[in-house]
XYZ file of C-alpha atoms in Angstrom:
635
model
C -13.874 39.626 45.281
C -16.228 38.511 42.638
C -14.812 38.757 39.087
C -17.011 40.622 36.682
C -17.700 39.124 33.279
C -17.472 41.038 29.971
C -20.296 43.612 29.601
C -23.035 42.746 27.058
C -22.672 44.992 24.038
C -23.886 45.228 20.500
C -21.051 45.691 17.871
C -21.062 49.068 16.286
C -20.483 47.845 12.635
C -21.563 44.138 12.547
C -20.606 42.048 9.589
C -23.867 40.304 8.409
C -24.525 37.727 5.648
C -25.990 39.327 2.605
C -29.465 37.919 3.194
C -29.638 39.507 6.625
C -28.129 42.901 5.860
C -31.012 45.383 5.658
C -28.975 48.235 4.400
C -27.376 46.128 1.549
C -30.786 44.751 0.500
C -32.229 48.241 0.462
C -29.378 49.653 -1.529
C -29.662 46.831 -3.979
C -33.327 47.412 -4.329
C -32.914 51.146 -4.959
C -30.344 50.361 -7.764
C -32.875 47.990 -9.330
C -35.644 50.670 -9.132
C -33.431 53.242 -10.751
C -32.604 50.804 -13.522
C -36.148 49.506 -14.169
C -38.486 52.435 -13.263
C -36.572 55.472 -12.337
C -39.491 57.802 -12.169
C -41.654 55.638 -9.844
C -40.372 57.398 -6.681
C -38.437 60.470 -5.621
C -36.447 58.203 -3.171
C -37.152 60.223 -0.122
C -37.728 58.318 3.147
C -41.378 59.281 3.291
C -42.199 58.282 -0.319
C -44.531 55.175 -0.638
C -42.108 53.465 -2.979
C -39.293 53.671 -0.523
C -41.555 52.551 2.305
C -42.552 49.403 0.351
C -38.969 48.722 -0.506
C -37.929 48.954 3.132
C -40.768 46.676 4.035
C -39.729 44.020 1.584
C -36.131 44.372 2.627
C -36.921 43.867 6.152
C -39.006 40.802 5.343
C -36.124 39.317 3.396
C -33.789 39.657 6.395
C -36.297 37.433 8.329
C -36.114 34.814 5.606
C -32.306 34.990 5.572
C -32.282 34.629 9.405
C -34.501 31.616 9.220
C -32.414 29.912 6.500
C -29.130 30.476 8.460
C -30.572 28.803 11.669
C -28.322 25.937 12.951
C -29.008 22.672 11.313
C -30.028 21.098 14.584
C -32.846 23.661 14.797
C -34.075 22.937 11.333
C -34.156 19.243 12.111
C -35.410 19.596 15.755
C -38.687 17.866 14.954
C -37.040 14.760 13.549
C -37.120 11.790 15.857
C -33.439 10.695 16.298
C -33.953 6.995 16.568
C -37.053 6.768 14.422
C -37.187 4.736 11.073
C -37.240 7.848 8.978
C -35.147 9.999 11.146
C -31.416 10.669 11.583
C -29.330 7.577 12.053
C -27.507 7.182 15.302
C -23.797 6.075 15.363
C -24.672 2.458 16.048
C -26.685 2.265 12.833
C -24.707 4.546 10.634
C -21.039 3.373 11.215
C -21.125 -0.400 11.184
C -20.860 -2.315 7.868
C -21.786 -5.935 6.837
C -19.144 -8.533 7.736
C -16.426 -8.994 5.059
C -13.467 -10.724 6.554
C -13.009 -13.863 8.596
C -12.480 -11.817 11.676
C -15.708 -9.860 11.005
C -17.648 -13.158 10.861
C -16.012 -14.512 14.025
C -17.110 -11.325 15.764
C -20.531 -11.510 14.496
C -21.136 -15.164 15.395
C -19.677 -14.676 18.847
C -22.049 -11.726 19.289
C -25.130 -13.150 17.759
C -25.101 -16.813 18.867
C -25.753 -17.447 22.606
C -23.789 -20.175 24.083
C -20.684 -19.921 21.880
C -17.375 -19.465 23.631
C -15.265 -19.234 20.416
C -15.531 -19.952 16.773
C -13.079 -20.507 13.924
C -13.693 -20.166 10.121
C -11.197 -21.865 7.772
C -11.485 -21.420 3.908
C -11.302 -24.711 1.971
C -8.165 -24.565 -0.132
C -7.947 -28.025 -1.561
C -7.500 -28.279 -5.378
C -10.812 -29.962 -5.896
C -12.790 -27.898 -3.358
C -15.594 -25.446 -4.388
C -14.167 -21.967 -3.974
C -16.027 -19.786 -1.260
C -16.687 -22.549 1.275
C -15.836 -22.167 4.927
C -15.322 -24.915 7.493
C -16.780 -23.593 10.860
C -15.683 -25.034 14.106
C -17.513 -24.171 17.343
C -16.362 -24.165 20.938
C -19.430 -24.130 23.182
C -19.490 -22.275 26.498
C -18.863 -24.258 29.670
C -20.458 -23.256 32.999
C -17.033 -23.061 34.742
C -14.080 -24.209 32.568
C -11.659 -26.398 34.461
C -14.178 -27.403 37.084
C -16.935 -29.078 35.119
C -15.167 -30.842 32.228
C -17.329 -31.147 29.190
C -19.021 -34.447 28.424
C -20.083 -35.745 25.033
C -23.194 -33.459 24.841
C -25.090 -32.830 21.630
C -25.200 -29.310 20.343
C -27.634 -29.546 17.463
C -29.450 -26.270 18.500
C -26.153 -24.309 18.771
C -25.085 -25.596 15.310
C -28.479 -24.443 13.806
C -28.322 -21.043 15.356
C -24.821 -20.537 14.101
C -25.848 -21.602 10.583
C -28.820 -19.179 10.629
C -26.597 -16.310 11.863
C -24.088 -16.976 9.009
C -26.709 -17.389 6.281
C -28.384 -14.085 7.283
C -25.184 -12.221 6.467
C -23.748 -14.630 3.817
C -21.517 -12.925 1.182
C -22.285 -13.421 -2.424
C -20.806 -16.640 -3.801
C -19.650 -17.868 -0.254
C -21.272 -20.510 1.996
C -20.782 -22.934 4.781
C -18.770 -26.076 3.785
C -19.120 -27.836 7.139
C -19.986 -26.880 10.659
C -18.917 -28.897 13.685
C -18.637 -28.691 17.322
C -15.090 -29.256 18.632
C -14.508 -32.509 20.462
C -13.137 -31.856 24.046
C -9.966 -33.775 25.101
C -9.722 -34.059 28.950
C -6.479 -32.411 29.894
C -4.704 -32.340 33.207
C -1.818 -30.016 34.107
C -0.019 -30.916 37.349
C 2.790 -29.028 38.872
C 4.189 -27.832 42.180
C 3.777 -24.029 42.885
C 5.976 -22.364 45.500
C 4.176 -19.214 46.579
C 5.061 -16.105 48.518
C 4.148 -15.907 52.200
C 2.025 -12.832 51.494
C -0.052 -14.541 48.718
C -3.557 -15.983 49.287
C -3.459 -19.645 48.277
C -7.011 -19.628 47.084
C -6.452 -16.568 44.939
C -3.302 -18.032 43.400
C -4.923 -21.319 42.567
C -8.046 -19.685 41.158
C -5.893 -17.419 38.953
C -3.777 -20.417 37.818
C -6.857 -22.480 36.850
C -8.278 -19.498 34.935
C -5.204 -18.777 32.964
C -4.569 -22.498 32.173
C -8.173 -23.006 30.951
C -8.143 -19.742 28.886
C -4.829 -20.726 27.298
C -5.973 -24.285 26.315
C -9.419 -23.066 25.115
C -9.433 -19.392 24.374
C -12.519 -17.181 24.899
C -12.409 -13.628 23.658
C -13.012 -10.858 26.113
C -15.495 -8.113 25.345
C -14.846 -4.407 26.107
C -16.822 -1.209 25.966
C -16.142 1.625 23.744
C -12.473 2.964 23.650
C -12.489 6.505 25.268
C -9.810 7.608 22.876
C -11.212 6.047 19.682
C -14.822 5.085 20.280
C -15.435 4.855 16.567
C -13.182 1.770 16.402
C -15.940 -0.386 17.974
C -17.956 0.121 14.766
C -15.257 -1.106 12.451
C -17.049 -3.978 10.881
C -20.469 -5.559 11.877
C -22.488 -4.135 14.853
C -21.533 -5.924 18.077
C -24.339 -5.554 20.554
C -22.594 -7.067 23.611
C -19.287 -5.364 23.391
C -16.257 -4.905 21.153
C -13.833 -7.803 20.528
C -10.202 -6.772 19.744
C -8.509 -8.488 16.859
C -5.765 -9.822 19.049
C -8.282 -11.753 20.957
C -9.335 -13.715 17.941
C -6.121 -15.795 17.328
C -6.087 -19.019 15.479
C -7.235 -22.210 17.304
C -4.347 -23.681 19.348
C -2.795 -26.394 17.142
C -0.115 -27.456 19.692
C 0.257 -27.413 23.537
C 3.669 -26.660 24.794
C 4.335 -27.700 28.571
C 7.070 -25.004 28.857
C 4.684 -22.292 27.684
C 2.239 -23.497 30.328
C 4.985 -23.316 32.946
C 5.705 -19.787 31.878
C 2.122 -18.823 32.369
C 2.057 -20.241 35.947
C 5.339 -18.204 36.708
C 3.749 -14.996 35.669
C 0.980 -15.249 38.242
C 1.456 -12.763 41.117
C 2.627 -14.547 44.225
C 4.161 -17.551 42.545
C 7.959 -17.855 43.166
C 8.736 -21.139 41.499
C 7.094 -23.844 39.286
C 8.414 -27.371 39.575
C 7.769 -30.697 37.982
C 5.122 -29.570 35.441
C 3.479 -32.549 33.656
C 0.862 -32.426 30.883
C -1.591 -35.247 30.256
C -4.023 -35.157 27.369
C -6.802 -37.668 26.640
C -5.933 -40.082 23.833
C -2.267 -39.032 23.967
C -1.221 -39.642 27.500
C 1.626 -37.945 29.208
C 3.239 -35.437 26.895
C 7.043 -35.307 27.087
C 7.242 -32.308 24.715
C 5.098 -30.187 22.435
C 1.804 -32.091 21.818
C -0.335 -31.527 18.695
C -4.112 -30.958 18.817
C -6.385 -32.091 16.024
C -8.181 -29.603 13.899
C -11.570 -30.800 15.339
C -10.380 -31.169 18.823
C -9.636 -28.831 21.754
C -8.034 -29.310 25.205
C -10.618 -29.096 28.076
C -8.895 -28.529 31.449
C -9.770 -30.751 34.319
C -8.663 -28.959 37.551
C -9.333 -31.974 39.715
C -11.316 -29.972 42.283
C -13.398 -32.938 43.223
C -10.396 -35.423 43.421
C -8.593 -36.326 46.549
C -5.419 -34.460 45.565
C -5.220 -31.336 43.492
C -3.005 -31.594 40.316
C -1.538 -28.141 41.252
C 0.078 -28.487 44.637
C 0.790 -25.177 46.459
C 3.518 -24.856 49.115
C 4.937 -22.048 51.232
C 8.518 -22.272 52.397
C 8.670 -25.971 51.418
C 5.537 -26.995 53.355
C 2.278 -27.885 51.796
C -0.295 -25.135 51.888
C -3.852 -26.027 52.775
C -6.485 -24.684 50.278
C -10.137 -23.935 50.789
C -11.667 -25.488 47.640
C -14.985 -23.688 48.135
C -13.166 -20.268 48.247
C -11.295 -21.245 45.108
C -14.513 -22.003 43.312
C -16.041 -18.691 44.373
C -12.866 -16.813 43.189
C -12.830 -18.731 39.933
C -16.469 -18.006 39.275
C -16.033 -14.315 39.749
C -12.959 -14.425 37.519
C -14.838 -15.935 34.680
C -17.902 -13.700 35.236
C -15.631 -10.721 34.869
C -14.020 -12.127 31.726
C -17.484 -12.918 30.106
C -19.051 -9.692 31.081
C -21.108 -7.945 28.359
C -20.689 -4.171 27.458
C -23.775 -3.109 25.538
C -22.625 -0.868 22.634
C -25.838 0.866 21.797
C -26.260 2.591 25.104
C -22.610 3.559 25.224
C -22.627 4.907 21.738
C -25.602 7.397 22.555
C -23.372 8.928 25.233
C -20.097 8.893 23.033
C -21.905 10.197 19.953
C -24.854 12.246 21.063
C -26.982 13.769 18.306
C -27.274 17.512 18.769
C -30.666 18.680 20.111
C -32.027 21.826 18.643
C -34.750 24.255 19.485
C -38.079 23.733 17.807
C -38.826 26.750 15.629
C -42.096 27.861 13.977
C -40.576 28.021 10.620
C -43.699 28.294 8.511
C -45.326 31.113 10.651
C -45.431 34.300 8.565
C -46.793 37.670 9.590
C -48.726 39.462 6.849
C -47.014 42.513 5.248
C -49.911 44.889 5.110
C -50.456 45.596 8.848
C -46.726 46.462 9.139
C -47.267 49.628 6.957
C -48.454 52.843 8.442
C -52.123 53.039 9.094
C -52.608 55.582 6.335
C -52.212 52.813 3.756
C -55.441 51.385 4.883
C -54.155 47.824 5.651
C -54.162 47.896 9.459
C -56.427 44.952 9.700
C -55.587 41.833 7.768
C -57.935 40.974 4.969
C -60.002 44.196 5.480
C -58.560 46.897 3.140
C -60.182 50.372 3.749
C -60.826 51.010 -0.033
C -60.086 50.020 -3.605
C -56.551 51.517 -3.545
C -55.810 49.614 -0.360
C -57.289 46.471 -1.780
C -55.107 46.828 -4.840
C -52.028 47.358 -2.694
C -52.912 44.185 -0.703
C -53.032 42.318 -3.912
C -49.632 43.635 -4.820
C -48.201 42.553 -1.516
C -49.843 39.213 -1.820
C -47.580 38.317 -4.634
C -44.566 38.666 -2.265
C -46.381 36.995 0.595
C -47.008 33.871 -1.605
C -43.357 33.630 -2.590
C -42.277 34.075 1.068
C -44.857 31.550 2.370
C -43.622 29.047 -0.252
C -39.940 29.652 1.013
C -40.900 29.104 4.628
C -43.006 25.983 3.798
C -39.886 24.419 2.058
C -37.773 25.472 5.013
C -40.236 23.883 7.353
C -40.194 20.568 5.505
C -36.454 19.953 5.670
C -37.086 17.293 8.252
C -39.335 15.309 5.848
C -36.805 15.884 3.076
C -33.936 14.388 5.145
C -36.197 11.432 5.684
C -36.522 10.979 1.907
C -39.923 12.563 1.220
C -39.497 14.898 -1.806
C -42.357 17.527 -2.203
C -44.530 16.284 -5.109
C -45.192 19.817 -6.357
C -41.634 20.201 -7.661
C -40.790 19.751 -11.208
C -38.981 16.464 -12.413
C -35.696 18.499 -12.813
C -35.912 19.892 -9.217
C -36.962 16.521 -7.741
C -33.933 14.798 -9.513
C -31.495 17.404 -8.151
C -32.794 16.960 -4.637
C -32.677 13.102 -5.037
C -29.090 13.265 -6.268
C -28.132 15.312 -3.233
C -29.800 12.865 -0.801
C -28.528 9.765 -2.511
C -24.965 11.197 -2.371
C -25.359 12.030 1.400
C -26.446 8.499 2.125
C -23.788 6.931 -0.154
C -26.200 5.308 -2.620
C -24.868 5.124 -6.067
C -27.402 6.056 -8.764
C -25.244 6.943 -11.858
C -25.787 3.632 -13.786
C -29.490 3.821 -14.633
C -30.128 2.157 -18.070
C -32.514 4.130 -20.194
C -34.924 2.214 -22.230
C -34.837 2.911 -25.996
C -38.472 4.131 -26.067
C -37.398 7.058 -23.806
C -34.420 8.391 -25.521
C -36.304 10.929 -27.607
C -38.688 11.973 -24.873
C -36.704 13.913 -22.338
C -39.646 14.692 -20.083
C -40.638 11.027 -19.844
C -37.004 10.151 -19.270
C -36.725 12.497 -16.394
C -39.813 11.129 -14.805
C -38.418 7.631 -15.203
C -35.052 8.527 -13.542
C -36.939 10.314 -10.747
C -39.079 7.286 -10.016
C -35.962 4.975 -9.877
C -33.926 7.301 -7.732
C -36.796 7.705 -5.298
C -37.016 3.908 -4.999
C -33.285 3.747 -4.398
C -33.660 6.370 -1.630
C -36.523 4.439 -0.022
C -34.216 1.274 0.176
C -31.210 3.065 1.481
C -31.278 1.251 4.802
C -31.781 -2.062 3.069
C -28.750 -1.456 0.775
C -26.611 -0.760 3.843
C -27.450 -4.185 5.189
C -27.520 -6.109 1.928
C -24.542 -4.707 0.100
C -22.470 -7.708 -1.228
C -24.782 -10.246 0.437
C -26.081 -13.414 -1.083
C -29.562 -14.760 -0.844
C -30.909 -16.282 2.452
C -33.244 -19.207 1.503
C -34.809 -19.425 4.940
C -35.524 -15.664 5.281
C -39.039 -14.324 5.700
C -38.355 -10.955 4.172
C -38.255 -10.771 0.406
C -35.270 -8.457 0.450
C -33.262 -11.213 2.237
C -34.418 -13.993 -0.024
C -32.603 -12.349 -2.908
C -29.079 -11.122 -3.128
C -28.247 -7.383 -2.630
C -27.073 -7.213 -6.296
C -30.416 -8.636 -7.512
C -32.272 -6.203 -5.460
C -30.383 -3.136 -6.737
C -30.523 -4.471 -10.370
C -34.267 -4.815 -10.241
C -34.758 -1.247 -8.833
C -32.341 0.211 -11.463
C -34.427 -1.436 -14.111
C -37.648 0.141 -12.888
C -39.043 -2.460 -10.430
C -41.927 -0.881 -8.392
C -45.230 -1.807 -6.732
C -47.320 -3.410 -9.507
C -44.378 -3.973 -11.755
C -42.560 -7.319 -11.983
C -38.970 -7.993 -11.304
C -36.674 -8.275 -14.304
C -33.396 -9.689 -12.902
C -32.955 -13.257 -11.698
C -29.477 -14.059 -10.209
C -28.070 -17.620 -9.749
C -24.855 -18.106 -7.764
C -22.871 -20.966 -9.457
C -21.215 -22.273 -6.249
C -24.620 -22.626 -4.620
C -25.577 -25.186 -7.318
C -22.839 -27.624 -5.916
C -23.879 -31.160 -4.885
C -25.422 -31.402 -1.443
C -25.921 -35.102 -1.166
C -23.524 -38.088 -1.405
C -25.380 -39.634 -4.389
C -24.938 -36.575 -6.605
C -21.305 -35.996 -5.374
C -20.463 -39.596 -6.382
C -22.225 -39.242 -9.712
C -20.556 -35.967 -10.782
C -17.118 -36.572 -9.253
C -15.049 -33.760 -10.714
C -16.831 -33.157 -14.041
C -18.159 -29.777 -13.077
C -16.516 -26.731 -11.620
C -18.593 -24.454 -9.537
C -16.758 -21.207 -9.650
C -17.286 -17.818 -7.947
C -19.478 -16.449 -10.693
C -23.145 -15.654 -11.191
C -25.582 -16.121 -14.009
C -28.028 -13.203 -14.481
C -31.064 -13.565 -16.508
C -32.632 -10.231 -17.517
C -36.143 -10.090 -18.839
C -36.407 -7.582 -21.788
C -39.027 -6.826 -24.350
C -38.323 -7.374 -28.011
C -37.283 -3.854 -28.762
C -35.010 -3.676 -25.779
C -33.292 -7.002 -26.650
C -32.667 -5.719 -30.211
C -31.036 -2.501 -28.894
C -27.274 -2.972 -28.437
C -26.776 0.193 -26.488
C -29.444 -0.719 -23.990
C -28.018 -4.116 -23.470
C -24.543 -2.636 -22.941
C -25.959 -0.326 -20.232
C -27.668 -3.169 -18.464
C -24.490 -5.245 -18.487
C -22.412 -2.341 -17.277
C -24.991 -1.706 -14.401
C -24.881 -5.361 -13.292
C -21.130 -5.554 -13.532
C -20.845 -2.541 -11.308
C -23.136 -4.238 -8.680
C -20.886 -7.312 -8.312
C -17.551 -7.523 -6.472
C -14.555 -7.521 -8.922
C -13.685 -11.219 -8.133
C -16.994 -12.608 -9.120
C -17.650 -13.458 -12.766
C -20.782 -12.581 -14.592
C -22.635 -14.626 -17.205
C -25.473 -12.535 -18.700
C -28.531 -13.794 -20.574
C -31.095 -11.401 -22.168
C -34.322 -13.457 -22.412
C -38.030 -12.948 -23.108
C -40.384 -12.814 -20.190
C -41.601 -16.366 -20.762
C -38.108 -17.944 -20.475
C -37.339 -15.593 -17.597
C -40.502 -16.859 -15.724
C -39.347 -20.499 -16.232
C -36.018 -19.778 -14.632
C -37.521 -17.743 -11.792
C -40.023 -20.506 -10.871
C -37.383 -23.099 -11.025
C -35.125 -21.138 -8.681
C -37.955 -20.604 -6.371
C -38.476 -24.262 -5.899
C -34.770 -24.845 -5.420
C -34.493 -22.228 -2.745
C -37.502 -23.656 -0.990
C -35.835 -27.047 -0.929
C -32.666 -25.541 0.567
C -34.731 -23.779 3.246
C -36.191 -27.138 4.228
C -32.807 -28.873 4.046
C -34.168 -31.315 1.463
C -30.908 -32.197 -0.052
C -32.152 -34.753 -2.569
C -34.750 -32.266 -3.972
C -32.259 -29.423 -3.921
C -29.758 -31.402 -5.956
C -32.357 -32.412 -8.588
C -33.542 -28.707 -8.994
C -29.900 -27.477 -9.053
C -29.143 -29.877 -11.950
C -32.130 -28.570 -13.727
C -31.023 -24.917 -13.212
C -27.538 -25.729 -14.326
C -28.675 -27.559 -17.415
C -31.051 -24.721 -18.263
C -28.308 -22.173 -18.024
C -25.938 -24.282 -20.011
C -28.568 -24.624 -22.816
C -28.937 -20.864 -22.944
C -25.108 -20.372 -23.137
C -24.826 -22.927 -26.079
C -27.647 -21.261 -27.894
C -26.242 -17.788 -27.449
C -22.816 -18.968 -28.658
C -24.350 -20.663 -31.565
C -26.406 -17.495 -32.422
C -23.202 -15.391 -32.226
C-alpha cells in the first residue's frame, strides 16, 4: 500500500510580514488618507482613490517579497571563489602563524623535502630577543634502508628561510638555520614471533617504527568528520592537517628499553631478547644515550649486509626473510605515512556555500497598465489623454522610488564585494562601510582627523569615507599581514612593509597619488649580521622588541597636540602589546631621508650583503638616536 503524503493546502489565515500583508498595508494607507485628505475619496471599492491605493499596496507587497528572499538568492550572481566574491572556508577560517607549533606546521606544509623541523627561541642573557634557531630534518627516500650521507642542502635551507620570512612576525627573525647532522644508528635484537605472523611484515613494521621513533616525521590527516573546522586552527595547510601531538620536541635522548618496548608492541612479536644500541661517535650504548642539539639518529637496518641486525625466529629456529618483500612492505608503509590529504578540496565538501536561484531583482512592471482600461493607461508610455498623462506622471513618482529600491536590492552582490554605490550621500556611504568593515572584522575606529577638517563636517565625512573604503579594499591583505613584519625579498609592496605600517599609512590617508606618511623600523632587525660588527659592538647595544615609527606631518599637524595624540593612539593600537613604540613626528624632508636609507638597508638584506646591511643599519640606528636626543632636549 502506498502511503499518501499530506495534501497541499493554503492556510486560511496566514501570518505575513508587514511588508507582504496587503490588507495591513491598505488599512494603513486608508488611515493616512483620512488623516491627510479625508475628502479625497468616499472609500468605496470602485472609487479611483481606493483603486490607486490598492495598486500601490500590491506593489509594496512585491517589494517586501523581494527584500525577504533568502540571502543565497540575493547573492546568487556572486562567484563563490572569485577575488571579490564570498570567501570559502579555506580562505576565511585560517589565520597567520603565531605560535612555534603554527610555524612548524607551516614550514612542513610549504617546504618540499622537509621531514621535520624544530624552532627554538634564543634565551641566552646576551641574545637578541625574538630570534629563533631552526633545525631541519630532510626527507630520506626510505629511512632505515638508505642511511643519509653528508649531503648539502643549501636549496632546502634557502626555501625554508623564504617560507619563514614571508610570514615573519613583527620583531621576530631567524637566528640560525641548520640541517641536522645524521648519526648512523644500529639497533640489533632477537625477535621471537608467532607462528601465524608473516616474517617480512613483522620486520618491515619493526624497521618503520624504529626509524620513526629515532627521527620523527609528522603524519598528515584529512578533515576531522566530527570537527572539520579544527583543521583551520592556525595557518592554512594545503597538504593535510598535522595534529599537535605529532609535533613533539626533537628527541634529546635514546633509551634502549624504550626501543625494546616499541618492538614488543608490534603485532606478532612474542619476545625481544638481547637488544643492543650502537650510535656513531658514541659506540655501544649501555644505557640512555644523549643526542646533540644539532644531531639526529638515522637508522641503518642493515638490509644490504650479510646478517640482519634484527634476527627473527619461530619456536627457537631462525626464520628466513625475503628482503625484497621487506623492502616492498616498508616502502608501502612509508608511502601511507607520508600521504598528502589536500585540504581545499575537502573543505569545499565539508563547508559548501549555499547555491541560490538567480532572480531578476531589478525587473519592474509599470503600474499604469495594471489599472482598469478606463484609466487610459493600458499601453505603457501612450496615455489616452491629458488626464491619463497626468495620472501617468503621478504614478511615475512611485515607480521611480520602486525602481531605485529594486536597483539597490539587485546590487547587493557588488555591495558584499565592497563596491559602494557612488550616488549615496557620505553619511549613507559611511554607514554601509561601517557595516561591511564590521562583517569582515576590520577595525576602523581609530582614524585621526587632521586639524584642518575639525570645523568642516562635510569634508571630514568625505575624508573618513575615503579611508574606510581603502581599508575595505585591503581587507584580504590585512588578514594575511596582521602582525607580520616586512619581507625584504618580497616583490609585492604590501609584503615589503609590515602590516602595522600598511594600516598606519591607510589610516593617515594614503591613496593612489598620495605619498605614504609612516616609516617603521624594527629595532631587533638592526642587529649585527657580520662578525666584524659583532666584535666591534660587543654588548654595548641592546636591540629590544620595539619599533621606531617616523610620521611625516605638516607644520600645522605637528603643532596640534590632539592630532599627535590621535596618531600615537592609532599606531599603538596597531602593534602587539609586547612591542614597544618610539614615535617621531618629523617634517617631510627628514622623513624622506629615513625612508630612502631604509630602502637601501632592506635591499642589502634581500641580497644578503651583510657588510652593507650592517653599515646601513648603523646609519639608521644613529639617525634614530639623534632624533631621540633632540626630542628629549626640546622637551
